[in-house]
Amino acid sequence: MGGTINLKIWCLRKGDFFMQVLITGGTGLVGSVITGDVRLSSKDADLRDWNQTFAIFDKYKPEKVIHCAAKVGGLGGNMNYKGEFFYDNIMMNTNVIEAARQVGTKRLLCFLSTCVFPDDVEYPLSEEKVHLGEPHFSNYPYAYAKRMADIQIRAYKEQYGVEYFTVIPTNIYGPNDNFDIKNGHVLPSLIHKCYLAQQNNTDFVIWGSGEPTREFVFSKDIGKFADWAIDNYKEVEPIIVSSTDPIKIKDVVGLIVEYMNFKGNVVWDRDKPDGQYRKPSSIEKLKSYLPDFEFTSVQDGLKETVEWFYNNYESVRK
Ligand code: NAP
Ligand code: GDP
């Protein structure tokens, strides 16, 4: 119990011990690549529970928090577990933001997702469009729970003056992802499915038509951005982080087949949903702060992820 601590970073303030950066969800895809002093997992505290959340925040009294803990899934997870995706996310976000405020946390970064945007929206997605209409039917509970974090943070800024803000990444992938083939996001699910098809000499089955596009971001790019943002981003408005490089699902399937050297049949299951067809986003705001920020290409990111998956197959989440 108690997270991993880098004792060097502890510092004395007004007779009390404050430590610098606490990461919730520190064992996940994103939390594991962000720089921090204490990295929490669900074993340290169930953040859906107020008493456990307050106790762990009171113990560490973090000056800054990067809140990565969430119930996360791809199209399947969002469609099959709508109740859990709503309850877990709204409870975790509400408890974490309130506990941070109560223990005096000065700055907090909370992750949203491009799922929060309305389905019927003028593209490209940009920060001011979050609340302009209904989210897509496939993930509305997750989307509304996440939207409420934005509301809570705006309200807290107005009433308490805290420097809390939200970051909106597009579809993230990388080492430490959730490779569950039913509930994970598309890239980890496909890597795992391709592996199983290869092992068992079966078809590699892809959902939908392969025509939808996604803007994938390598987890380490999100980590680099979060390390900058927790010290430097001063707005209460969200900020989008995306490669802005849309790629068709059928094209990423081609890359996975190539990198995993799959020689069997690729089959398209058109009874499975396509989800949102496209969600192009704008990173004009990010570029205004960080004009030289570079995103890893999906080719390089996928090669690294596939290699990590092979090297860690026994222990990966699946
Ligand atoms: P992830 O890999 O699934 O990791 C989730 C983390 O949350 C894990 O460390 C997990 O701890 C922790 N957690 C889950 N339930 C918890 C609970 N009840 N109490 C305490 N901790 C709990 O998620 P991720 O992909 O890194 O996502 C990080 C953030 O980015 C989330 O806010 C997510 O919505 C957002 N985001 C993700 C994507 C994406 O494509 N993955 C895209 C856009 C935005 P255990 O290891 O102990 O289970
Ligand atoms: P989204 O970006 O939030 O919609 O979530 P995903 O990461 O789950 O991506 C969904 C897109 O990938 C849809 O167009 C699906 O039809 C397509 N897809 C193809 N095969 C799979 C699969 O095995 N799992 C998932 N999750 N999506 C798949």
XYZ file of C-alpha atoms and ligand atoms in Angstrom:
394
model
C 0.000 0.000 0.000
C 1.045 3.605 -0.431
C 2.368 4.087 -3.957
C 5.956 4.500 -5.129
C 7.684 7.539 -3.666
C 10.769 9.449 -4.733
C 11.830 10.822 -1.368
C 14.273 13.308 -2.902
C 11.407 15.428 -4.141
C 9.762 15.973 -0.776
C 10.095 19.530 0.415
C 9.267 21.479 3.557
C 6.562 24.150 3.336
C 5.119 26.084 6.282
C 6.032 23.330 8.737
C 4.209 20.652 6.733
C 5.423 18.081 4.231
C 4.205 18.661 0.699
C 5.317 16.563 -2.169
C 5.322 17.665 -5.721
C 3.402 15.566 -8.239
C 0.972 12.741 -7.483
C -0.309 10.615 -10.366
C -3.608 8.757 -10.073
C -3.869 5.783 -12.425
C -0.068 5.585 -12.350
C -0.043 1.965 -13.532
C -2.037 2.640 -16.710
C -1.167 3.423 -20.317
C -0.822 7.166 -19.702
C 0.026 7.332 -15.985
C 3.011 5.003 -16.410
C 4.812 7.424 -18.779
C 4.243 10.665 -16.849
C 6.933 12.005 -14.537
C 5.765 12.068 -10.906
C 6.738 11.432 -7.313
C 3.883 9.197 -6.169
C 2.185 6.809 -8.582
C -1.116 5.402 -7.345
C -2.961 2.338 -8.562
C -6.398 1.045 -7.549
C -4.612 -1.046 -4.891
C -3.578 2.128 -3.050
C -7.124 3.530 -2.986
C -10.398 2.894 -4.755
C -11.012 6.416 -6.006
C -14.741 5.730 -6.407
C -14.872 5.770 -2.620
C -14.730 9.192 -0.947
C -13.137 8.024 2.341
C -10.340 6.146 0.577
C -9.753 9.037 -1.816
C -9.581 11.658 0.905
C -7.307 9.474 3.079
C -4.714 8.985 0.317
C -4.769 12.673 -0.659
C -4.495 13.716 2.982
C -1.539 11.367 3.412
C 0.453 12.843 0.521
C -0.959 16.397 0.343
C 0.274 16.733 -3.242
C 1.047 20.177 -4.565
C 0.205 18.997 -8.084
C -1.951 16.122 -9.324
C -2.093 14.455 -12.733
C -5.353 12.534 -12.683
C -5.135 9.551 -15.050
C -7.297 7.059 -13.143
C -10.440 6.196 -15.057
C -12.589 3.365 -16.324
C -11.331 3.270 -19.916
C -12.272 1.146 -22.908
C -12.775 1.157 -26.620
C -16.013 0.901 -28.583
C -16.881 -2.536 -27.093
C -16.173 -1.539 -23.476
C -18.176 1.656 -23.819
C -21.164 -0.133 -25.353
C -21.197 -3.154 -22.996
C -20.588 -1.455 -19.648
C -22.479 1.828 -19.894
C -23.500 1.864 -16.231
C -19.985 1.187 -14.949
C -18.418 3.680 -17.342
C -20.747 6.377 -16.029
C -20.575 5.535 -12.306
C -16.848 4.797 -12.003
C -15.780 7.858 -13.947
C -18.118 10.369 -12.380
C -17.266 9.117 -8.864
C -13.484 9.030 -9.446
C -13.383 12.488 -11.021
C -15.667 14.074 -8.434
C -13.774 12.561 -5.485
C -10.291 13.291 -6.842
C -10.997 16.936 -7.711
C -12.703 17.588 -4.353
C -10.046 15.762 -2.298
C -7.307 17.709 -4.113
C -9.071 20.962 -3.267
C -9.529 20.006 0.379
C -5.854 19.134 0.935
C -4.634 22.293 -0.814
C -3.453 20.921 -4.173
C -2.559 23.952 -6.267
C -2.556 22.501 -9.757
C -4.394 19.528 -11.228
C -4.539 18.074 -14.739
C -7.555 15.892 -15.547
C -7.817 13.892 -18.768
C -10.962 14.040 -20.856
C -11.217 12.373 -24.286
C -12.473 13.323 -27.736
C -15.483 11.071 -26.967
C -16.829 14.042 -24.964
C -17.559 16.025 -28.127
C -21.019 16.152 -29.684
C -21.689 13.619 -32.429
C -23.296 16.197 -34.660
C -20.599 18.857 -34.712
C -18.746 20.967 -37.201
C -15.256 19.544 -37.747
C -12.506 19.950 -36.789
C -13.144 19.438 -33.077
C -11.878 22.372 -31.054
C -11.875 23.106 -27.345
C -14.925 25.405 -27.215
C -17.254 22.734 -28.752
C -17.276 20.241 -25.831
C -20.818 20.982 -24.601
C -22.547 21.912 -27.859
C -24.712 18.789 -28.331
C -25.341 15.104 -27.578
C -22.317 12.766 -27.628
C -22.350 9.660 -29.866
C -24.855 7.016 -28.612
C -22.095 4.401 -28.247
C -20.266 6.222 -25.454
C -22.582 8.884 -23.993
C -22.277 7.723 -20.328
C -18.458 8.008 -20.430
C -18.746 11.280 -22.348
C -21.184 12.912 -19.916
C -19.186 11.733 -16.872
C -16.086 13.317 -18.416
C -17.933 16.510 -19.344
C -18.867 16.909 -15.673
C -15.168 17.002 -14.743
C -14.876 20.051 -16.984
C -17.876 21.629 -15.210
C -16.499 20.813 -11.741
C -13.128 22.314 -12.614
C -14.651 25.520 -14.008
C -16.857 25.880 -10.906
C -13.892 25.297 -8.567
C -11.782 27.834 -10.423
C -14.544 30.424 -10.040
C -15.301 29.708 -6.380
C -11.896 28.626 -5.013
C -9.405 30.041 -7.515
C -7.601 26.696 -8.009
C -5.453 26.183 -11.115
C -7.108 23.000 -12.364
C -7.632 22.191 -16.043
C -8.471 19.427 -18.525
C -6.565 17.882 -21.441
C -8.359 16.198 -24.354
C -6.279 13.523 -26.097
C -7.464 11.590 -29.144
C -7.035 7.774 -29.347
C -3.931 6.849 -27.275
C -1.894 3.636 -27.603
C 1.474 2.298 -26.426
C 3.175 0.024 -23.886
C 1.065 -0.825 -20.799
C -2.167 -0.513 -22.788
C -5.188 -2.718 -22.136
C -4.976 -5.515 -24.748
C -8.440 -6.950 -23.913
C -9.860 -8.029 -27.273
C -13.500 -7.296 -26.389
C -13.245 -4.090 -24.391
C -9.913 -2.459 -25.267
C -9.256 0.286 -27.805
C -8.773 -0.662 -31.431
C -4.945 -0.822 -31.668
C -4.235 -2.957 -28.561
C -7.238 -5.184 -29.410
C -6.007 -5.714 -32.959
C -2.422 -6.429 -31.869
C -3.688 -9.073 -29.447
C -6.147 -10.526 -31.994
C -3.416 -10.744 -34.626
C -1.161 -12.524 -32.124
C -3.891 -15.064 -31.296
C -4.705 -15.623 -34.988
C -1.026 -16.300 -35.635
C -0.686 -18.660 -32.651
C -3.895 -20.594 -33.402
C -3.757 -20.476 -37.187
C -7.156 -18.749 -37.350
C -8.559 -15.687 -39.160
C -7.677 -12.180 -37.997
C -11.161 -10.671 -37.568
C -11.612 -6.884 -37.727
C -14.785 -5.055 -36.678
C -16.770 -2.938 -39.120
C -15.832 -1.725 -42.581
C -12.300 -0.495 -41.883
C -13.277 2.856 -43.418
C -13.512 5.009 -40.227
C -10.476 7.112 -39.390
C -8.845 7.863 -36.036
C -6.080 10.260 -34.998
C -3.797 8.034 -32.915
C -1.332 9.447 -30.385
C 1.565 7.523 -28.887
C 1.352 7.451 -25.065
C 4.860 8.889 -24.648
C 3.798 12.041 -26.536
C 0.920 12.473 -24.072
C 3.410 11.949 -21.213
C 5.722 14.629 -22.624
C 2.810 17.027 -23.027
C 1.484 16.381 -19.484
C 4.942 16.999 -17.992
C 4.907 20.425 -19.662
C 1.263 21.244 -18.959
C 1.253 20.548 -15.213
C 3.762 23.403 -14.739
C 2.904 25.721 -17.591
C -0.689 25.561 -18.833
C -2.640 28.322 -17.082
C -6.097 28.302 -18.726
C -9.227 26.653 -17.315
C -10.339 25.872 -20.896
C -9.391 22.368 -22.123
C -6.542 21.761 -24.550
C -6.613 19.099 -27.298
C -3.595 16.835 -27.912
C -3.678 15.000 -31.230
C -1.336 13.927 -33.995
C -3.975 15.424 -36.368
C -2.970 12.651 -38.750
C -6.145 10.689 -39.553
C -5.556 7.094 -40.571
C -8.139 4.538 -41.726
C -8.670 1.452 -39.571
C -7.914 -0.710 -42.641
C -4.539 1.029 -43.004
C -3.547 0.385 -39.389
C -4.599 -3.230 -39.889
C -2.100 -3.320 -42.783
C 0.661 -1.988 -40.520
C -0.107 -4.527 -37.769
C -0.115 -7.382 -40.293
C 3.281 -6.174 -41.566
C 4.912 -5.586 -38.155
C 3.623 -8.884 -36.739
C 4.477 -10.735 -39.942
C 0.960 -12.235 -40.094
C 0.463 -14.564 -43.071
C -3.156 -15.699 -42.477
C -6.551 -14.334 -43.568
C -7.798 -10.882 -42.591
C -11.617 -10.926 -42.295
C -13.966 -7.954 -41.892
C -16.942 -8.538 -39.578
C -19.463 -6.005 -40.870
C -22.000 -6.975 -38.207
C -19.755 -5.222 -35.710
C -20.078 -1.433 -35.349
C -17.977 1.235 -37.053
C -18.617 3.677 -34.199
C -18.026 7.317 -35.032
C -16.913 7.602 -38.628
C -14.315 10.295 -38.094
C -13.320 12.804 -35.441
C -10.755 15.206 -36.928
C -9.435 17.639 -34.344
C -7.596 20.932 -34.275
C -4.408 21.510 -32.270
C -4.175 25.200 -33.056
C -4.131 25.925 -29.319
C -1.388 23.402 -28.559
C 0.703 24.808 -31.426
C 0.264 28.343 -30.066
C 2.003 27.197 -26.861
C 4.398 24.591 -28.266
C 5.014 25.305 -31.964
C 7.823 22.729 -32.149
C 6.000 19.861 -30.392
C 6.576 16.718 -32.451
C 4.336 13.662 -32.531
C 5.654 10.127 -32.984
C 4.516 8.626 -36.285
C 1.964 5.825 -36.006
C 4.520 3.594 -37.771
C 7.224 4.159 -35.122
C 4.749 4.053 -32.219
C 3.139 0.834 -33.437
C 6.497 -0.903 -33.979
C 7.513 -0.048 -30.391
C 4.122 -1.170 -29.026
C 4.182 -4.483 -30.914
C 7.704 -5.180 -29.661
C 6.661 -4.339 -26.085
C 3.606 -6.605 -26.436
C 5.732 -9.587 -27.554
C 8.271 -8.997 -24.779
C 5.614 -8.725 -22.061
C 2.898 -11.078 -23.314
C 2.543 -13.030 -20.054
C 1.952 -9.941 -17.914
C 0.052 -7.566 -20.254
C -3.531 -6.592 -19.380
C -5.700 -8.739 -21.639
P -5.746 2.745 -18.304
O -4.517 2.306 -19.005
O -6.954 1.878 -18.368
O -5.365 2.978 -16.769
C -6.366 3.268 -15.838
C -5.723 3.542 -14.505
O -6.765 3.898 -13.597
C -4.992 2.336 -13.903
O -3.815 2.790 -13.259
C -6.003 1.812 -12.900
O -5.390 1.187 -11.771
C -6.658 3.109 -12.434
N -7.995 2.870 -11.893
C -9.064 2.290 -12.512
N -10.111 2.207 -11.683
C -9.697 2.746 -10.501
C -10.311 2.941 -9.249
N -11.602 2.559 -9.034
N -9.600 3.512 -8.271
C -8.321 3.884 -8.468
N -7.681 3.750 -9.630
C -8.353 3.157 -10.623
O -6.210 4.192 -18.776
P -5.406 5.224 -19.703
O -5.643 4.799 -21.106
O -4.017 5.387 -19.179
O -6.247 6.554 -19.487
C -5.737 7.652 -18.745
C -6.657 8.843 -18.948
O -6.633 9.247 -20.326
C -8.123 8.550 -18.622
O -8.724 9.673 -18.049
C -8.738 8.288 -19.983
O -10.120 8.561 -19.993
C -7.960 9.287 -20.827
N -7.947 8.955 -22.266
C -7.514 7.721 -22.681
C -7.521 7.446 -24.053
C -7.045 6.124 -24.595
O -7.113 5.954 -25.823
N -6.571 5.205 -23.789
C -7.946 8.425 -24.968
C -8.356 9.665 -24.492
C -8.348 9.908 -23.131
P -5.110 -0.410 -11.741
O -3.893 -0.626 -12.603
O -4.854 -0.713 -10.328
O -6.352 -1.056 -12.294
P -13.143 5.000 -30.396
O -11.986 5.629 -31.110
O -13.454 5.668 -29.102
O -14.336 4.824 -31.257
O -12.733 3.547 -29.928
P -11.824 2.365 -30.495
O -10.407 2.606 -30.173
O -12.454 1.149 -29.921
O -11.932 2.377 -32.088
C -13.112 1.973 -32.708
C -12.948 1.859 -34.211
O -12.077 0.771 -34.538
C -14.290 1.552 -34.864
O -14.315 2.083 -36.171
C -14.274 0.021 -34.913
O -15.154 -0.507 -35.907
C -12.817 -0.218 -35.285
N -12.354 -1.573 -34.897
C -12.000 -2.559 -35.762
N -11.672 -3.672 -35.107
C -11.794 -3.385 -33.787
C -11.575 -4.156 -32.603
O -11.212 -5.319 -32.614
N -11.765 -3.509 -31.414
C -12.168 -2.209 -31.352
N -12.318 -1.637 -30.145
N -12.416 -1.469 -32.450
C -12.217 -2.054 -33.648
